[in-house]
Coordinates of C-alpha atoms in Angstrom, one line a residue:
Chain A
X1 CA -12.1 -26.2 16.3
X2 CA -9.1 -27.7 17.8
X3 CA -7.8 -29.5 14.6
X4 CA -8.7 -25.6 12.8
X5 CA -6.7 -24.1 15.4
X6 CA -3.4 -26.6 14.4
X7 CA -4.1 -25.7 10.9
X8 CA -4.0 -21.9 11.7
X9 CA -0.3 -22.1 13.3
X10 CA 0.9 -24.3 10.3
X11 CA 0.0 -21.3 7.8
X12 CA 1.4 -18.7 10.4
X13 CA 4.8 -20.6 9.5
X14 CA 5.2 -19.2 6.2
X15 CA 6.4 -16.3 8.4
X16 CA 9.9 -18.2 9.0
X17 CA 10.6 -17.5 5.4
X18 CA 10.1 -14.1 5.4
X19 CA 11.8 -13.1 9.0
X20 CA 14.7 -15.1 6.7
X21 CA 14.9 -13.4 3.6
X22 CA 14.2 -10.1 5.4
X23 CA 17.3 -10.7 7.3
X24 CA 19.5 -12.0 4.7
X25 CA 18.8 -8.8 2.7
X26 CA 19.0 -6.6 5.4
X27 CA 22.2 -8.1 6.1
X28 CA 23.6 -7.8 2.8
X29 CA 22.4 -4.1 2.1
X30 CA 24.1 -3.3 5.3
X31 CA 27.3 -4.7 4.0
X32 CA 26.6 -3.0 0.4
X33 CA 26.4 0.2 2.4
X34 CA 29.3 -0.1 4.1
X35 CA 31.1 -0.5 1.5
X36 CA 29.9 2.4 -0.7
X37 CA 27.9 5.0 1.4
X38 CA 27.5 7.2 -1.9
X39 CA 25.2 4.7 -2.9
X40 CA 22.9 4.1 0.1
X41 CA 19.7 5.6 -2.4
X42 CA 19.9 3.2 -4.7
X43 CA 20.5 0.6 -2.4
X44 CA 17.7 1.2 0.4
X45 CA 15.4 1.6 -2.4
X46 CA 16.3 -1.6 -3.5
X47 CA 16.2 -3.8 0.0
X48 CA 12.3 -1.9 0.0
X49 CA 11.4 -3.4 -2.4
X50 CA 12.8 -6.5 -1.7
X51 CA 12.0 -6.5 2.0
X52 CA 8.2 -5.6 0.5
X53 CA 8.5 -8.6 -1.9
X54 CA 9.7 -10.9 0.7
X55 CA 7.2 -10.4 3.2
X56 CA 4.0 -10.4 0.9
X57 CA 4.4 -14.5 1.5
X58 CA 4.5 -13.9 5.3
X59 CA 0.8 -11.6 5.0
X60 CA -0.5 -14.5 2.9
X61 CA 0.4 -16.7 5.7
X62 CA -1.5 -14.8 7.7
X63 CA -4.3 -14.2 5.7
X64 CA -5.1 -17.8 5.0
X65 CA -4.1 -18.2 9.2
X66 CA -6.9 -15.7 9.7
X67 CA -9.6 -17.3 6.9
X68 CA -8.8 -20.5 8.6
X69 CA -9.7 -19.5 11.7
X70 CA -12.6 -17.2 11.2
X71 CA -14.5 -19.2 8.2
X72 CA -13.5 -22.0 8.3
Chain B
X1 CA -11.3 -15.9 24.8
X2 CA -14.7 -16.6 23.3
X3 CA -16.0 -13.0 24.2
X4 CA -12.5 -11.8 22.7
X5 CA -13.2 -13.9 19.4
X6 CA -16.5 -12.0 19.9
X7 CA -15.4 -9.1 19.5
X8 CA -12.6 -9.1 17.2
X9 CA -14.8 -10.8 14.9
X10 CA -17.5 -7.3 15.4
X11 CA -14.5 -5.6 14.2
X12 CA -13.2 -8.0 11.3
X13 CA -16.8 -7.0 9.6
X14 CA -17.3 -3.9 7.7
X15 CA -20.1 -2.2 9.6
X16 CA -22.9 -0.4 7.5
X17 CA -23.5 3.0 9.0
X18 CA -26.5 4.0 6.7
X19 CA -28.4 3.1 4.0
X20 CA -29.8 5.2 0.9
X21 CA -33.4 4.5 0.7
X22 CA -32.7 4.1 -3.3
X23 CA -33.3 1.0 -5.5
X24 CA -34.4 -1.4 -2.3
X25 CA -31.6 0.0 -0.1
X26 CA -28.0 0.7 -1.1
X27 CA -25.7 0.1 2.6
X28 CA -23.3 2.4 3.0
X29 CA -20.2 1.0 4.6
X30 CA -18.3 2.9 7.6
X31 CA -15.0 2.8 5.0
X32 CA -16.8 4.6 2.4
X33 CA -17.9 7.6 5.6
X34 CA -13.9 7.7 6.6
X35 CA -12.9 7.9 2.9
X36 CA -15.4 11.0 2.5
X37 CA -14.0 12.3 5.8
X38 CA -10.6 11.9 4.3
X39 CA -11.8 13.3 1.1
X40 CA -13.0 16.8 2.7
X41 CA -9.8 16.5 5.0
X42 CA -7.8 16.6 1.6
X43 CA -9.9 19.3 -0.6
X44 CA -9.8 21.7 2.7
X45 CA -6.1 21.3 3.1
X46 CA -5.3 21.6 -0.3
X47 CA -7.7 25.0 -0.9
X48 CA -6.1 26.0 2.2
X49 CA -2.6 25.5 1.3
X50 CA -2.4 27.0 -2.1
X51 CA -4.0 30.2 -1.7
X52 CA -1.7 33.5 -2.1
X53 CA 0.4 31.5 -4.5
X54 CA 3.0 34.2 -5.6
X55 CA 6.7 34.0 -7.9
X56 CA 8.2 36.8 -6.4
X57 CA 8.0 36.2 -2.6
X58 CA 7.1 32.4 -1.4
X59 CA 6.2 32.1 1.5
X60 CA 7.0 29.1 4.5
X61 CA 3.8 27.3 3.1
X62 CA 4.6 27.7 -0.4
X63 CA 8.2 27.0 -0.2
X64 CA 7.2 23.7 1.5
X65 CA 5.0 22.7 -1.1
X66 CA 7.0 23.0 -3.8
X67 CA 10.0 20.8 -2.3
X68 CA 7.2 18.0 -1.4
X69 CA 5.9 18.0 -4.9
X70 CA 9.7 18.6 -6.5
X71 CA 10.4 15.6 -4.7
X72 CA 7.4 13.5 -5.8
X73 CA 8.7 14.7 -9.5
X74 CA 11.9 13.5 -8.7
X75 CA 11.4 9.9 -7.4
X76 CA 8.3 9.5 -10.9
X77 CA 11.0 10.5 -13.1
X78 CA 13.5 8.3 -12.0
X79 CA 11.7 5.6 -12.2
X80 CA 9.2 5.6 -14.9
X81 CA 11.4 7.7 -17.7
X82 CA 10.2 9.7 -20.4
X83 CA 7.0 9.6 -20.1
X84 CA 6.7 10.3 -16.1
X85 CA 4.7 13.7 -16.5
X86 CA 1.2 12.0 -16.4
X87 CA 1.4 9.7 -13.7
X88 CA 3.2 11.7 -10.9
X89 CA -0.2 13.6 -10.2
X90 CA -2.2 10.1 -9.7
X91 CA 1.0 8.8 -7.9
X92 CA 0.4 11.4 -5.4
X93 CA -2.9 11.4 -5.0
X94 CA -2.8 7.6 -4.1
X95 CA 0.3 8.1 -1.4
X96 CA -1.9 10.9 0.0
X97 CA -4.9 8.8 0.5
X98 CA -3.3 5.6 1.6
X99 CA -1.1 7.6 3.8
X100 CA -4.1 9.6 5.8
X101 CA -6.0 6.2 5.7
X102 CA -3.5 4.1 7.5
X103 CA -2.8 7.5 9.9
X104 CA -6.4 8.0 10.8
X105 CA -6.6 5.1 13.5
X106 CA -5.0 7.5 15.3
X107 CA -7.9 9.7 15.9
X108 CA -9.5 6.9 16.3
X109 CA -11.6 6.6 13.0
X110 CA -11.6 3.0 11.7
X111 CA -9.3 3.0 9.1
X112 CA -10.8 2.5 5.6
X113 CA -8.0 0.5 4.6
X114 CA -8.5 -2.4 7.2
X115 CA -11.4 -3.1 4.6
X116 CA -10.9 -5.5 1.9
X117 CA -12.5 -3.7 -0.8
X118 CA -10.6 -0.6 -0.4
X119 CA -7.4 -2.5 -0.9
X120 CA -8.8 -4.2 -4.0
X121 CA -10.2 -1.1 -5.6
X122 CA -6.7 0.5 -5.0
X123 CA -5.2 -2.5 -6.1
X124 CA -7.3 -2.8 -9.4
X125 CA -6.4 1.4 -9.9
X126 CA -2.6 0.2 -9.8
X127 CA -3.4 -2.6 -12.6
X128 CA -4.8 -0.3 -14.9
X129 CA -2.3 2.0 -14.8
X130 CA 0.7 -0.5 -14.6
X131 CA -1.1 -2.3 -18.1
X132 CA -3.0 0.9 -19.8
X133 CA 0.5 3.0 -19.4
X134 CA 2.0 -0.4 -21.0
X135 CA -0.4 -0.5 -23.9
X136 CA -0.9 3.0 -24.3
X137 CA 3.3 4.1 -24.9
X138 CA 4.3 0.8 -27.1
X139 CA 0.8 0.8 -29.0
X140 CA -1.4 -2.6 -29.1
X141 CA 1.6 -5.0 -31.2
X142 CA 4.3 -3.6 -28.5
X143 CA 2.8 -3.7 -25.6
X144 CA 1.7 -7.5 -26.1
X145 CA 5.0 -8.3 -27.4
X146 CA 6.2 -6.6 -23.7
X147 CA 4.8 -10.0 -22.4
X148 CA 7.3 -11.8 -24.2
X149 CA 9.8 -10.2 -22.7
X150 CA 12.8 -10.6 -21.8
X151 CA 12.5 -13.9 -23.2
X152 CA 9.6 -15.5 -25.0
X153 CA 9.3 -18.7 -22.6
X154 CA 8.8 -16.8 -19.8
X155 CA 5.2 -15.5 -21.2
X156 CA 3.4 -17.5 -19.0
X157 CA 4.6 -16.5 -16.1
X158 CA 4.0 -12.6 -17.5
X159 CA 0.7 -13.4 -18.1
X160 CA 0.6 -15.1 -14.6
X161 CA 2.4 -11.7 -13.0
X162 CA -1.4 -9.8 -14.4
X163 CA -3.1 -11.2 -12.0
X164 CA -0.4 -11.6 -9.0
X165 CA 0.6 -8.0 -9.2
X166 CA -2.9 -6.7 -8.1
X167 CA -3.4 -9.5 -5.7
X168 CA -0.3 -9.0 -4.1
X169 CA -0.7 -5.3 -3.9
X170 CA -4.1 -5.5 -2.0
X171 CA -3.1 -8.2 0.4
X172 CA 0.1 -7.0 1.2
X173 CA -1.6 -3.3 2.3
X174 CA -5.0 -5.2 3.8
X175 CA -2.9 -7.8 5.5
X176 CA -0.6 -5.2 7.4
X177 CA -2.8 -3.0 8.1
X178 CA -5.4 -5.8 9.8
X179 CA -2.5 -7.3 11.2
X180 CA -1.7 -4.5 13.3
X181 CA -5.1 -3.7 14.1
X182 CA -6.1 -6.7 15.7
X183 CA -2.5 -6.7 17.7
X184 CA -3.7 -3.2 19.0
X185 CA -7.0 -5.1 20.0
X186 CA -5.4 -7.9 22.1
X187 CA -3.1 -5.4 23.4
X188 CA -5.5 -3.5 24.5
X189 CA -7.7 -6.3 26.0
X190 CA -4.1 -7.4 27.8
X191 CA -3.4 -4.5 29.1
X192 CA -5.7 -1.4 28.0
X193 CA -3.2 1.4 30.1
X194 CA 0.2 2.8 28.8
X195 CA 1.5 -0.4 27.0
X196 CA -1.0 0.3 23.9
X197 CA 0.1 3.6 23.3
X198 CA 3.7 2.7 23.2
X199 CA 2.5 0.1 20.2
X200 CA 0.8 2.6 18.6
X201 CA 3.9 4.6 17.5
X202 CA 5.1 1.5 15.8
X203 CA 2.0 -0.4 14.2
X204 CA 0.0 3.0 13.8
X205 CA 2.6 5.7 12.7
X206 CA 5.8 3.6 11.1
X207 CA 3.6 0.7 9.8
X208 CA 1.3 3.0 7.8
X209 CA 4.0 5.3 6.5
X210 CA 5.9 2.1 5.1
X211 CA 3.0 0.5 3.7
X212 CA 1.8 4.0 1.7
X213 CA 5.7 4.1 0.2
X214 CA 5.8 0.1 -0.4
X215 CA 2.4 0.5 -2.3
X216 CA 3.2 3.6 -4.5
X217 CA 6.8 2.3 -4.8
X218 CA 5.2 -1.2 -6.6
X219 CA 3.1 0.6 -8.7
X220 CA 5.6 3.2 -10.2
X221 CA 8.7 0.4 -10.9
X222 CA 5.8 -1.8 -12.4
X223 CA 4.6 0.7 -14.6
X224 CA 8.3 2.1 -15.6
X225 CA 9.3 -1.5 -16.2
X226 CA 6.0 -1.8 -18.6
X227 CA 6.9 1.5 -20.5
X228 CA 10.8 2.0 -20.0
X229 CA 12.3 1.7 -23.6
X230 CA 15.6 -0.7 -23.9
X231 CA 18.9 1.8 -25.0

């Protein structure tokens, strides 16, 4: 149980990655922004899918967190 | 914590709500009740809003409607091409359902999307499209030679993409969605006044919303980058 429970937090982990990425491209987009507002569509549109891209790793995380602790 | 695990894990499961006395028994899961729910929800709105269509004088209704479905034409075509006219309609359809799915928790339906299978039949819908849209506009020689592309040594990892697309499609919705229902359970097990509904704007209302655009966002750039031809 204990040793599952370890296990569990490791796989949550993979959420570091994706706070990072989120936050570079955030970052970036902001700066894109700034420097062209006429572009802000294409742009957000972009970080979306980015931003969605990046965190899918951060739900698998969590999923195998959550089959860990649950099935296993 | 064990009568939390309890619990939680009551609400992980799908729950049957009835079975059709057919063929030794076919259950009939509580997602499959909601969708129906959100089925009727949809055909009643939808009879309801289009009636008294007229050219001449639009009304509020009408006017509304037409902007909302000018603007679902809008975002297709930009981003499938040409060929956008047959896939806006499904495109729709899909945001509609995902959208009123991830919304329903709010009226405090279980929402069908917290179940796995929903996420992977929606998931499998978007691979179909994304690879019979693929096939279908470059015929059988030029849509496997789409594979290749943009560079033949990347085929496996094209071929790899088939199966990754879905996956990552129905995890990505199940995940966030389950994710923020069992936060909404420990919340309210914490603290079951004021501090849930205050959560609830953000993991109910904003999370769903995002989750319905990131899904029908994926499909549509997949399937224009399958079909869009090179100038």
């Amino acid at each position: 149980m204990s040793i599952g429970i370890i296990a569990a937090a490791i796989a949550v982990f993979t959420g570091i990655g994706a706070g990072i990425g989120i936050g570079f491209a955030t970052g970036k987009a902001s700066e894109a922004i700034a420097r062209q507002p006429e572009a802000s569509g294409k742009i957000n549109s972009a970080l979306l899918l980015g931003c969605a891209l990046a965190e899918g790793t951060a739900i698998f995380g969590f999923i195998t967190a959550l089959l860990i602790i649950f099935v296993g | 914590m064990d009568a939390f695990k309890e619990t939680l894990l009551e609400e992980l499961g799908t729950r049957t709500v009835f079975t059709i006395p057919l063929l030794g028994g076919i259950p009939v899961a509580e997602s499959v009740v909601v969708s129906w729910i959100i089925m009727a929800a949809l055909m009643i709105a939808t009879l309801l809003l289009t009636r008294r269509l007229s050219v001449r004088s639009p009304g509020k209704v009408q006017v509304a409607l037409e902007s909302a479905v000018e603007f679902l034409n809008g975002f297709v075509k930009t981003n499938i091409g040409r060929h956008w006219r047959p896939f806006a309609p499904y495109l729709g359809t899909v945001a509609l359902y995902i959208a009123l799915s991830n919304l329903i928790g709010i009226f405090g339906l279980t929402p069908p999307t917290k179940d796995i299978n929903v996420t992977a039949a929606l998931a499998l819908m978007s691979m179909v499209l994304i690879y019979g849209a693929q096939f279908r506009y470059n015929g059988l020689l030029g849509g496997l030679k789409k594979f290749a592309e943009p560079m033949p040594l990347l085929l496996p990892i094209n071929l790899m993409e088939v199966v990754i697309r879905p996956l990552a499609l129905c995890m990505r919705l199940f995940g966030n969605i389950l994710g923020a229902f069992i936060i909404m359970e420990m919340l309210k097990f914490v603290a079951p006044v004021v501090l849930p509904a205050i959560f609830s704007i953000y993991f109910d209302l904003f999370d769903g919303v995002i989750q319905t655009v990131v899904f029908v966002f994926l499909t549509t750039l997949f399937t224009g980058e399958g079909i869009k031809e090179e100038e």
